[in-house]
mmCIF file of C-alpha atoms in Angstrom:
data_model
loop_
_atom_site.group_PDB
_atom_site.id
_atom_site.type_symbol
_atom_site.label_atom_id
_atom_site.label_comp_id
_atom_site.label_asym_id
_atom_site.label_seq_id
_atom_site.Cartn_x
_atom_site.Cartn_y
_atom_site.Cartn_z
ATOM 1 C CA UNK A 1 69.501 77.329 88.001
ATOM 2 C CA UNK A 2 68.466 79.668 90.809
ATOM 3 C CA UNK A 3 65.329 78.308 92.433
ATOM 4 C CA UNK A 4 62.898 80.856 93.866
ATOM 5 C CA UNK A 5 60.575 79.521 96.550
ATOM 6 C CA UNK A 6 57.278 81.188 97.417
ATOM 7 C CA UNK A 7 54.453 80.125 99.699
ATOM 8 C CA UNK A 8 51.582 78.863 97.525
ATOM 9 C CA UNK A 9 48.767 80.862 99.057
ATOM 10 C CA UNK A 10 47.753 83.442 101.649
ATOM 11 C CA UNK A 11 44.386 84.684 102.885
ATOM 12 C CA UNK A 12 44.001 88.087 104.516
ATOM 13 C CA UNK A 13 41.248 90.543 105.337
ATOM 14 C CA UNK A 14 40.947 93.923 103.649
ATOM 15 C CA UNK A 15 42.800 96.615 105.562
ATOM 16 C CA UNK A 16 45.414 94.248 106.905
ATOM 17 C CA UNK A 17 49.115 94.187 106.138
ATOM 18 C CA UNK A 18 50.415 91.213 104.183
ATOM 19 C CA UNK A 19 53.958 90.095 103.440
ATOM 20 C CA UNK A 20 54.740 87.730 100.599
ATOM 21 C CA UNK A 21 58.125 86.074 100.714
ATOM 22 C CA UNK A 22 60.502 84.801 98.073
ATOM 23 C CA UNK A 23 63.608 82.843 98.959
ATOM 24 C CA UNK A 24 66.399 82.249 96.446
ATOM 25 C CA UNK A 25 68.583 79.132 96.410
ATOM 26 C CA UNK A 26 71.644 81.371 95.931
ATOM 27 C CA UNK A 27 72.363 85.055 96.162
ATOM 28 C CA UNK A 28 70.696 87.292 93.573
ATOM 29 C CA UNK A 29 71.979 90.526 95.132
ATOM 30 C CA UNK A 30 69.139 93.015 94.518
ATOM 31 C CA UNK A 31 68.233 91.574 91.141
ATOM 32 C CA UNK A 32 64.733 90.646 92.275
ATOM 33 C CA UNK A 33 61.471 91.847 90.768
ATOM 34 C CA UNK A 34 57.811 91.355 91.635
ATOM 35 C CA UNK A 35 54.751 90.976 89.423
ATOM 36 C CA UNK A 36 51.019 90.851 90.004
ATOM 37 C CA UNK A 37 48.830 88.660 87.825
ATOM 38 C CA UNK A 38 45.068 88.878 88.135
ATOM 39 C CA UNK A 39 42.936 86.013 86.808
ATOM 40 C CA UNK A 40 42.784 85.993 83.029
ATOM 41 C CA UNK A 41 45.274 88.847 82.686
ATOM 42 C CA UNK A 42 48.939 89.261 81.872
ATOM 43 C CA UNK A 43 51.444 89.942 84.658
ATOM 44 C CA UNK A 44 52.138 93.504 85.717
ATOM 45 C CA UNK A 45 55.434 94.774 87.101
ATOM 46 C CA UNK A 46 55.148 96.099 90.663
ATOM 47 C CA UNK A 47 58.661 96.265 92.082
ATOM 48 C CA UNK A 48 62.057 96.187 90.372
ATOM 49 C CA UNK A 49 65.527 95.948 91.834
ATOM 50 C CA UNK A 50 64.107 94.509 95.071
ATOM 51 C CA UNK A 51 62.716 97.771 96.420
ATOM 52 C CA UNK A 52 61.902 100.218 93.619
ATOM 53 C CA UNK A 53 58.246 100.949 92.977
ATOM 54 C CA UNK A 54 57.242 100.853 89.327
ATOM 55 C CA UNK A 55 55.636 104.018 88.039
ATOM 56 C CA UNK A 56 51.885 104.063 88.539
ATOM 57 C CA UNK A 57 51.862 101.339 91.192
ATOM 58 C CA UNK A 58 50.173 102.379 94.452
ATOM 59 C CA UNK A 59 52.467 103.175 97.357
ATOM 60 C CA UNK A 60 50.670 100.443 99.324
ATOM 61 C CA UNK A 61 53.093 98.085 97.633
ATOM 62 C CA UNK A 62 56.705 97.904 98.756
ATOM 63 C CA UNK A 63 59.607 95.528 98.414
ATOM 64 C CA UNK A 64 62.645 94.730 100.497
ATOM 65 C CA UNK A 65 65.507 92.311 100.773
ATOM 66 C CA UNK A 66 68.830 91.398 99.261
ATOM 67 C CA UNK A 67 70.878 88.275 98.775
ATOM 68 C CA UNK A 68 68.517 85.338 99.204
ATOM 69 C CA UNK A 69 65.505 86.643 101.130
ATOM 70 C CA UNK A 70 62.967 89.052 99.713
ATOM 71 C CA UNK A 71 59.587 90.384 100.727
ATOM 72 C CA UNK A 72 56.719 92.066 98.954
ATOM 73 C CA UNK A 73 54.489 93.978 101.374
ATOM 74 C CA UNK A 74 50.996 95.278 100.736
ATOM 75 C CA UNK A 75 49.713 97.667 103.400
ATOM 76 C CA UNK A 76 46.823 98.027 103.570
ATOM 77 C CA UNK A 77 45.422 95.239 101.430
ATOM 78 C CA UNK A 78 42.411 96.087 99.277
ATOM 79 C CA UNK A 79 39.867 93.778 97.666
ATOM 80 C CA UNK A 80 41.327 94.550 94.226
ATOM 81 C CA UNK A 81 44.653 93.009 95.287
ATOM 82 C CA UNK A 82 43.288 89.499 94.827
ATOM 83 C CA UNK A 83 45.871 88.023 92.464
ATOM 84 C CA UNK A 84 48.891 85.786 92.168
ATOM 85 C CA UNK A 85 52.227 87.422 92.921
ATOM 86 C CA UNK A 86 55.424 86.205 91.265
ATOM 87 C CA UNK A 87 59.028 87.005 92.034
ATOM 88 C CA UNK A 88 61.667 86.905 89.303
ATOM 89 C CA UNK A 89 65.454 87.107 89.542
ATOM 90 C CA UNK A 90 67.793 88.562 86.949
ATOM 91 C CA UNK A 91 71.124 88.267 88.760
ATOM 92 C CA UNK A 92 71.970 84.728 87.688
ATOM 93 C CA UNK A 93 71.615 83.021 84.319
ATOM 94 C CA UNK A 94 69.121 81.755 83.391
ATOM 95 C CA UNK A 95 66.537 84.187 84.718
ATOM 96 C CA UNK A 96 63.982 82.363 86.818
ATOM 97 C CA UNK A 97 60.591 82.920 88.401
ATOM 98 C CA UNK A 98 59.066 81.804 91.644
ATOM 99 C CA UNK A 99 56.039 79.537 91.629
ATOM 100 C CA UNK A 100 53.738 82.363 92.650
ATOM 101 C CA UNK A 101 51.741 83.177 95.781
ATOM 102 C CA UNK A 102 47.986 83.334 95.383
ATOM 103 C CA UNK A 103 46.543 86.063 97.579
ATOM 104 C CA UNK A 104 42.921 85.700 98.579
ATOM 105 C CA UNK A 105 40.824 88.174 100.480
ATOM 106 C CA UNK A 106 38.668 86.926 103.345
ATOM 107 C CA UNK B 1 50.133 103.819 75.643
ATOM 108 C CA UNK B 2 52.449 100.840 75.327
ATOM 109 C CA UNK B 3 50.811 97.902 73.601
ATOM 110 C CA UNK B 4 52.156 94.470 72.743
ATOM 111 C CA UNK B 5 49.879 92.246 70.679
ATOM 112 C CA UNK B 6 50.816 88.630 70.079
ATOM 113 C CA UNK B 7 49.472 86.367 67.361
ATOM 114 C CA UNK B 8 50.166 83.071 65.675
ATOM 115 C CA UNK B 9 49.217 80.633 68.401
ATOM 116 C CA UNK B 10 46.885 77.677 68.176
ATOM 117 C CA UNK B 11 46.827 73.907 68.047
ATOM 118 C CA UNK B 12 49.957 72.324 66.580
ATOM 119 C CA UNK B 13 51.084 68.726 66.247
ATOM 120 C CA UNK B 14 54.190 67.398 67.992
ATOM 121 C CA UNK B 15 57.288 67.856 65.849
ATOM 122 C CA UNK B 16 55.834 70.742 63.887
ATOM 123 C CA UNK B 17 57.012 74.340 63.693
ATOM 124 C CA UNK B 18 55.214 77.528 64.631
ATOM 125 C CA UNK B 19 56.065 81.212 64.443
ATOM 126 C CA UNK B 20 54.637 83.705 66.898
ATOM 127 C CA UNK B 21 54.557 87.440 66.244
ATOM 128 C CA UNK B 22 54.240 90.432 68.515
ATOM 129 C CA UNK B 23 53.432 93.882 67.204
ATOM 130 C CA UNK B 24 54.531 96.715 69.462
ATOM 131 C CA UNK B 25 53.185 100.244 69.647
ATOM 132 C CA UNK B 26 53.280 103.249 71.933
ATOM 133 C CA UNK B 27 57.067 103.351 72.278
ATOM 134 C CA UNK B 28 60.201 103.389 70.132
ATOM 135 C CA UNK B 29 60.569 99.669 69.542
ATOM 136 C CA UNK B 30 64.155 99.910 68.312
ATOM 137 C CA UNK B 31 65.275 101.390 71.653
ATOM 138 C CA UNK B 32 64.376 98.369 73.753
ATOM 139 C CA UNK B 33 65.463 94.849 74.449
ATOM 140 C CA UNK B 34 62.549 92.454 74.024
ATOM 141 C CA UNK B 35 61.868 89.040 75.503
ATOM 142 C CA UNK B 36 59.545 86.063 75.369
ATOM 143 C CA UNK B 37 58.240 84.443 78.538
ATOM 144 C CA UNK B 38 55.823 81.523 78.728
ATOM 145 C CA UNK B 39 53.389 80.300 81.343
ATOM 146 C CA UNK B 40 52.319 76.681 81.519
ATOM 147 C CA UNK B 41 48.750 75.592 82.229
ATOM 148 C CA UNK B 42 49.922 74.955 85.810
ATOM 149 C CA UNK B 43 50.934 78.652 85.958
ATOM 150 C CA UNK B 44 54.709 78.061 86.022
ATOM 151 C CA UNK B 45 56.521 80.986 84.419
ATOM 152 C CA UNK B 46 59.579 80.348 82.253
ATOM 153 C CA UNK B 47 61.925 82.792 80.572
ATOM 154 C CA UNK B 48 62.524 81.844 76.924
ATOM 155 C CA UNK B 49 64.994 84.424 75.708
ATOM 156 C CA UNK B 50 65.890 88.010 74.848
ATOM 157 C CA UNK B 51 66.942 90.010 71.859
ATOM 158 C CA UNK B 52 68.953 93.210 71.926
ATOM 159 C CA UNK B 53 67.341 96.400 70.640
ATOM 160 C CA UNK B 54 69.216 96.230 67.305
ATOM 161 C CA UNK B 55 68.854 92.473 66.901
ATOM 162 C CA UNK B 56 72.605 91.900 67.120
ATOM 163 C CA UNK B 57 72.487 89.670 70.197
ATOM 164 C CA UNK B 58 70.177 86.997 71.495
ATOM 165 C CA UNK B 59 70.191 85.048 74.732
ATOM 166 C CA UNK B 60 68.160 81.907 75.410
ATOM 167 C CA UNK B 61 67.214 79.590 78.211
ATOM 168 C CA UNK B 62 69.633 76.670 77.795
ATOM 169 C CA UNK B 63 66.823 74.108 77.643
ATOM 170 C CA UNK B 64 65.225 75.886 74.656
ATOM 171 C CA UNK B 65 68.065 77.389 72.640
ATOM 172 C CA UNK B 66 68.291 74.536 70.152
ATOM 173 C CA UNK B 67 64.632 74.727 69.160
ATOM 174 C CA UNK B 68 63.539 78.341 69.638
ATOM 175 C CA UNK B 69 64.763 81.405 67.746
ATOM 176 C CA UNK B 70 63.957 85.019 68.543
ATOM 177 C CA UNK B 71 64.171 87.718 65.896
ATOM 178 C CA UNK B 72 62.839 91.198 65.310
ATOM 179 C CA UNK B 73 62.004 93.614 62.517
ATOM 180 C CA UNK B 74 62.437 97.127 63.851
ATOM 181 C CA UNK B 75 60.954 98.656 60.713
ATOM 182 C CA UNK B 76 57.721 96.818 61.492
ATOM 183 C CA UNK B 77 58.001 97.102 65.294
ATOM 184 C CA UNK B 78 57.545 93.359 65.414
ATOM 185 C CA UNK B 79 59.095 90.640 67.532
ATOM 186 C CA UNK B 80 59.087 86.997 66.511
ATOM 187 C CA UNK B 81 59.478 83.614 68.116
ATOM 188 C CA UNK B 82 60.201 80.689 65.806
ATOM 189 C CA UNK B 83 59.455 77.394 67.498
ATOM 190 C CA UNK B 84 60.585 74.139 65.932
ATOM 191 C CA UNK B 85 60.124 70.462 66.763
ATOM 192 C CA UNK B 86 57.519 71.387 69.346
ATOM 193 C CA UNK B 87 56.694 69.019 72.179
ATOM 194 C CA UNK B 88 53.737 68.591 74.492
ATOM 195 C CA UNK B 89 55.659 70.394 77.227
ATOM 196 C CA UNK B 90 55.720 73.509 75.031
ATOM 197 C CA UNK B 91 51.986 73.864 75.632
ATOM 198 C CA UNK B 92 51.704 77.257 77.305
ATOM 199 C CA UNK B 93 50.645 80.842 77.006
ATOM 200 C CA UNK B 94 53.429 82.811 75.356
ATOM 201 C CA UNK B 95 53.991 86.414 76.372
ATOM 202 C CA UNK B 96 55.854 89.073 74.491
ATOM 203 C CA UNK B 97 57.525 91.410 76.968
ATOM 204 C CA UNK B 98 59.503 94.611 76.897
ATOM 205 C CA UNK B 99 62.808 94.372 78.697
ATOM 206 C CA UNK B 100 63.849 96.967 81.229
ATOM 207 C CA UNK B 101 67.562 96.890 81.957
ATOM 208 C CA UNK B 102 67.764 99.172 84.985
ATOM 209 C CA UNK B 103 68.348 97.525 88.358
ATOM 210 C CA UNK B 104 68.715 94.198 86.622
ATOM 211 C CA UNK B 105 66.552 92.854 83.815
ATOM 212 C CA UNK B 106 62.824 92.858 84.316
ATOM 213 C CA UNK B 107 59.751 92.952 82.104
ATOM 214 C CA UNK B 108 57.934 96.244 82.405
ATOM 215 C CA UNK B 109 55.227 95.582 79.828
ATOM 216 C CA UNK B 110 53.553 92.337 78.797
ATOM 217 C CA UNK B 111 51.279 91.448 75.942
ATOM 218 C CA UNK B 112 47.975 89.727 76.584
ATOM 219 C CA UNK B 113 49.541 86.395 75.657
ATOM 220 C CA UNK B 114 48.903 83.822 72.958
ATOM 221 C CA UNK B 115 48.050 80.204 73.662
ATOM 222 C CA UNK B 116 49.983 77.377 72.034
ATOM 223 C CA UNK B 117 48.683 73.836 72.433
ATOM 224 C CA UNK B 118 50.840 70.947 71.263
ATOM 225 C CA UNK B 119 48.775 67.833 70.726
ATOM 226 C CA UNK B 120 48.097 65.182 68.130
#
């Protein structure tokens, strides 16, 4: 299975730029997607196909990468962005998720 | 507004069976692939499987395919997950998701989730 590795947690101040990384154990081309999950809620799609912004998602969110290294960027970070961010790949079977990065605001 | 509402969860004994349902609204259910994804208490996310929009094809995570079955009733806009011989490691929140097949396969809408606890 394709293992997706994310840093467990990050802490940033509002107004700053934050990058959340996701590294795949093998190439997933651009079949990488990002989700935001706030406490007690279901996940929400932010980015699909590595760099495409889902409709209705603020332009503060962006994604980049291909192959094995991917980044979700939030610029600027707002207090409401406190959440866990998951990456998910769909290039290789079975589809897999990263362990999530918990973003905290200072 | 797209809505996915799961039901059928609860406390179940090891070895038992359980069937989850997901009623969809706000979109043409029969036009979309649908999937189940689960999240363990430790927050690990795991893909369970998919079903094609007409129900003619299903695809499962290899570790689950012998015990879990996904089906759908397009006339009722309802997705199902039949779980059999459940184990403690099946304890999780189960999400019904709508599949989006552009730029790969992602999940563009999620239900609120239903909790399944496997314990004696």
